[in-house]
CSV table of C-alpha atoms in Angstrom, one decimal:
chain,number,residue,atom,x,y,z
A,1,UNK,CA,289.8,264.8,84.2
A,2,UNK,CA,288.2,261.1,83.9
A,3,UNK,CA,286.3,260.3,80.9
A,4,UNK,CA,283.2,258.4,81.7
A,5,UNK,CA,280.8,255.6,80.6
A,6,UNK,CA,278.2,254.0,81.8
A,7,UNK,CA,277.5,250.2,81.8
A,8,UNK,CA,273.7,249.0,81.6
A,9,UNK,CA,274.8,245.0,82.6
A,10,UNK,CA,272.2,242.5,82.2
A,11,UNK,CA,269.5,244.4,81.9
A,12,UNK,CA,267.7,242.0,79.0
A,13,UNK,CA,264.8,240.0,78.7
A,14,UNK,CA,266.2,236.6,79.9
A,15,UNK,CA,265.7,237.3,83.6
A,16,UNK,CA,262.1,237.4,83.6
A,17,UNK,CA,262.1,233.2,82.1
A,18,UNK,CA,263.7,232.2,85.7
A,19,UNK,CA,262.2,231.4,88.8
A,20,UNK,CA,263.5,233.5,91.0
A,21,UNK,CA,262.2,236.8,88.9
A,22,UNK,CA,259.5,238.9,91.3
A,23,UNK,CA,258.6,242.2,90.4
A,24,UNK,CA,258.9,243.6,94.2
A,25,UNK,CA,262.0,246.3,93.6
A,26,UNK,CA,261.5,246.2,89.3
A,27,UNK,CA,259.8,249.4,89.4
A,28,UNK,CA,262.1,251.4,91.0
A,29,UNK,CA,264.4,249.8,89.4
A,30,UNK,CA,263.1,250.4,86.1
A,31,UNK,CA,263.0,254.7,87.3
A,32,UNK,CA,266.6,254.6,89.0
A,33,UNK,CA,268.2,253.1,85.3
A,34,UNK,CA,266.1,255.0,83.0
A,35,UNK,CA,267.2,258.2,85.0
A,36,UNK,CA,270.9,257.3,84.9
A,37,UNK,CA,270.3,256.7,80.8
A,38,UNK,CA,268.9,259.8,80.5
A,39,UNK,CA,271.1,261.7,83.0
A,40,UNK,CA,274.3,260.2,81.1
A,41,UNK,CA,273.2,261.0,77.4
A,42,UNK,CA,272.8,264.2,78.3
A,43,UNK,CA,276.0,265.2,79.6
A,44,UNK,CA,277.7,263.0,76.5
A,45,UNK,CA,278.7,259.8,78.4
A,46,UNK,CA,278.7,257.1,76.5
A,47,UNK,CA,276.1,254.3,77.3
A,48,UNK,CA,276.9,250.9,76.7
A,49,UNK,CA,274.8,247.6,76.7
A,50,UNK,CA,275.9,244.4,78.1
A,51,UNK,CA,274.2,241.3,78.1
A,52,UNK,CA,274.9,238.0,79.1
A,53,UNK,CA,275.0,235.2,76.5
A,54,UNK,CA,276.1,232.1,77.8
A,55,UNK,CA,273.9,229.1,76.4
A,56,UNK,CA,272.0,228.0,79.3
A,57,UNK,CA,268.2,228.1,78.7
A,58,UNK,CA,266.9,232.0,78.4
A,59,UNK,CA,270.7,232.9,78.6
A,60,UNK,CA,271.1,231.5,74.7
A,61,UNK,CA,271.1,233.7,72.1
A,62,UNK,CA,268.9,231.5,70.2
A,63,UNK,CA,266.6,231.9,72.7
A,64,UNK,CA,265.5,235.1,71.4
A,65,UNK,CA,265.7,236.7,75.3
A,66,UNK,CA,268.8,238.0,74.8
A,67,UNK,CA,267.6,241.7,74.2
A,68,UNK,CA,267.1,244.4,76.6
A,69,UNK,CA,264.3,244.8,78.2
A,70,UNK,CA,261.2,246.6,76.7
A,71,UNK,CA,261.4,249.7,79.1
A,72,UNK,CA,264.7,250.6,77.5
A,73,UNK,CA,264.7,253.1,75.1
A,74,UNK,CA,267.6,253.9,74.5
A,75,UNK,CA,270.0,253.5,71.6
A,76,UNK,CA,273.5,252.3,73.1
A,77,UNK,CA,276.5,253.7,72.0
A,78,UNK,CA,277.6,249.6,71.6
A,79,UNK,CA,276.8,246.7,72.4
A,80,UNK,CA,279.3,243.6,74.1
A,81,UNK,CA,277.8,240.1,74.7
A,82,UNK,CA,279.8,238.2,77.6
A,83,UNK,CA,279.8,234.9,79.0
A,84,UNK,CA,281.4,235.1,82.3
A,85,UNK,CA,280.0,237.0,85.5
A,86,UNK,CA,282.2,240.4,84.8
A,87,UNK,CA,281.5,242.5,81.8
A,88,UNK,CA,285.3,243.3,81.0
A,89,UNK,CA,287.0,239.6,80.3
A,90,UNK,CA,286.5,238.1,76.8
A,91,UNK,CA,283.2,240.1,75.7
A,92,UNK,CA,285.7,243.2,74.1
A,93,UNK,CA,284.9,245.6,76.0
A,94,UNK,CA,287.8,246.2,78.2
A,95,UNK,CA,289.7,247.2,74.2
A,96,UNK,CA,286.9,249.1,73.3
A,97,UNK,CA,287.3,251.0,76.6
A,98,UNK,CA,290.5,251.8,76.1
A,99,UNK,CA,290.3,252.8,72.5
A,100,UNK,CA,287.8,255.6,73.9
A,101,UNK,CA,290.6,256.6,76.8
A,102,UNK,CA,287.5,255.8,79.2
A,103,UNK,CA,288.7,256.2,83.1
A,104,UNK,CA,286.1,255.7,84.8
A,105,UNK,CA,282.8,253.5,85.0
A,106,UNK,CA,279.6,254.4,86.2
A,107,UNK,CA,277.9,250.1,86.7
A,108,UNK,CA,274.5,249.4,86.8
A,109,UNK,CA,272.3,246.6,85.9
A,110,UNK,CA,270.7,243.4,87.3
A,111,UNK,CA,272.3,241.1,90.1
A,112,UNK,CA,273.7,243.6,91.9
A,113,UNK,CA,276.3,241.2,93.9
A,114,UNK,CA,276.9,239.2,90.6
A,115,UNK,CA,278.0,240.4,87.4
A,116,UNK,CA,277.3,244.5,88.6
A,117,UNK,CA,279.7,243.7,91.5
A,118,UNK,CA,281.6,241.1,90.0
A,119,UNK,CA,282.6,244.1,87.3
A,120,UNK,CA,283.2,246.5,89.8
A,121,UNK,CA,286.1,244.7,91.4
A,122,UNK,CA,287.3,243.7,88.1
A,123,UNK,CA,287.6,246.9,86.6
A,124,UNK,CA,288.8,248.2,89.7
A,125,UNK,CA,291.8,246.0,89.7
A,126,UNK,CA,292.6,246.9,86.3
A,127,UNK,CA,292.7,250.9,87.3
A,128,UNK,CA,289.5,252.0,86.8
A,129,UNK,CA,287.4,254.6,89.0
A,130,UNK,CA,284.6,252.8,89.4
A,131,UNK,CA,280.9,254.4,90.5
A,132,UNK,CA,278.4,251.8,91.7
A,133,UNK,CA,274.4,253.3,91.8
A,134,UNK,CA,273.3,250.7,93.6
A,135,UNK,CA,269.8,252.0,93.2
A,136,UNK,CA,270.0,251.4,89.6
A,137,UNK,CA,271.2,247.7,90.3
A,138,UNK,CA,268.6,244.7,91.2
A,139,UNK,CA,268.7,241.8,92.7
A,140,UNK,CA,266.6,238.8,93.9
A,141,UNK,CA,266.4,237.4,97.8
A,142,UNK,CA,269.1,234.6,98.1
A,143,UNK,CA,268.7,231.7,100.1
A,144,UNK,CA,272.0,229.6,101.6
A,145,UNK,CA,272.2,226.8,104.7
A,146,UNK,CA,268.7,227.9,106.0
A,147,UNK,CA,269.5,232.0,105.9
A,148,UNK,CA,267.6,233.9,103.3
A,149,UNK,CA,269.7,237.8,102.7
A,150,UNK,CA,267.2,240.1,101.3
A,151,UNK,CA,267.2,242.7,98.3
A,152,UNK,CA,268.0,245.1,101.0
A,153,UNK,CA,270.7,242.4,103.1
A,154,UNK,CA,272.3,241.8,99.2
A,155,UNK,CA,272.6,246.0,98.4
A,156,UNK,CA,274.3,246.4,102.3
A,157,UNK,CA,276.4,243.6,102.1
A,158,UNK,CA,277.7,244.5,98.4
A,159,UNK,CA,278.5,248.2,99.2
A,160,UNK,CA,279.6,247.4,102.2
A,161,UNK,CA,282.9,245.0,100.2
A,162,UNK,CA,282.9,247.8,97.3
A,163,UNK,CA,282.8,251.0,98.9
A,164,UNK,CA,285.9,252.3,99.2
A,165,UNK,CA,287.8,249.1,98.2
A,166,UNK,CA,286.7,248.6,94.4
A,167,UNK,CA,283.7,251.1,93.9
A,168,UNK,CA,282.6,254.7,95.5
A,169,UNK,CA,279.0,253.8,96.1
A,170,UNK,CA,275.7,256.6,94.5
A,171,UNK,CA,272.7,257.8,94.2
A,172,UNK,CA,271.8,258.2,90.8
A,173,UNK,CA,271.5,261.9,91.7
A,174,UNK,CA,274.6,261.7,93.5
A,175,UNK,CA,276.5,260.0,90.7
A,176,UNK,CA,274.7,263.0,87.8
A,177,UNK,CA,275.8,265.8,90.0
A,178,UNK,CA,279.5,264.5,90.1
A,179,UNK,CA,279.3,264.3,86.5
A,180,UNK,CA,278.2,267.5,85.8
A,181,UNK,CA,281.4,269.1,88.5
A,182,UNK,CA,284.1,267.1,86.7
């Protein structure tokens, strides 16, 4: 039997000071991880906070954005501050994890082919199962030599690398029903 936790990545008050914020896919957003929250606390997985704190602009602590969003309610089990694109190097959490005996990581958060997938492969490669609710994830339309991917071109193109490789890809629903059978 895994044990379990959740990871709420980037999911703070910072994003909404760049330029590239647009609300298009933050209200389902906002459902998909408050459902996950909620779905996790009550079946006793512990839900952990990590936000991004590297001294650029709204990314500085001393900015004061470094707090999670206001639609977030809930009271984390902890709290890790990291300043690299994965939440597992340097931040703690990866000895907090195994203090715990946690197997397995349900990731959710905001850029969903950045830090959420960026974690995904790194916890993967250090032998954790690894959920990825992409629904729960967002991301912003990304532009490179002329072609522009979409919200919808990013989320295909990231579970498309994770799925089977570093992550199992879920629905929130999908990912609360498998841990309420294991």
């Amino acid at each position: 039997m895994s044990h379990s936790a959740l990871l709420v990545i980037d999911v703070q008050s910072s994003f909404f000071h760049r330029d590239y914020w647009c609300e298009d896919h933050f209200p389902a957003f906002k459902e998909a991880v408050s459902q996950l929250i909620a779905g996790c606390e009550a079946r006793n997985v512990p839900v952990i906070n990590v936000l991004h704190a590297d001294g650029d602009g709204p990314f500085d602590l001393a900015s004061g954005l470094v707090t999670p969003m206001p639609f977030l309610h809930h009271v984390p089990d902890v709290t890790f501050y990291k300043r690299v694109h994965n939440a597992l190097t340097e931040s703690g959490l990866q000895h907090w994890l195994q203090q715990q005996n946690i197997t397995q990581l349900i990731v959710c958060g905001i850029r969903t082919e950045q830090c959420c997938e960026t974690t995904a492969r790194v916890a993967a490669d250090l032998g954790y199962q690894v959920i990825f609710v992409t629904e729960a994830t967002l991301t912003f339309p990304m532009t490179h030599n002329g072609i522009t991917l979409s919200v919808a071109d990013l989320f295909h193109r990231t579970e498309t690398v994770l799925n089977g490789r570093f992550a199992t890809i879920h629905t929130v629903e999908s990912c609360l029903q498998a841990l309420s059978s294991s």
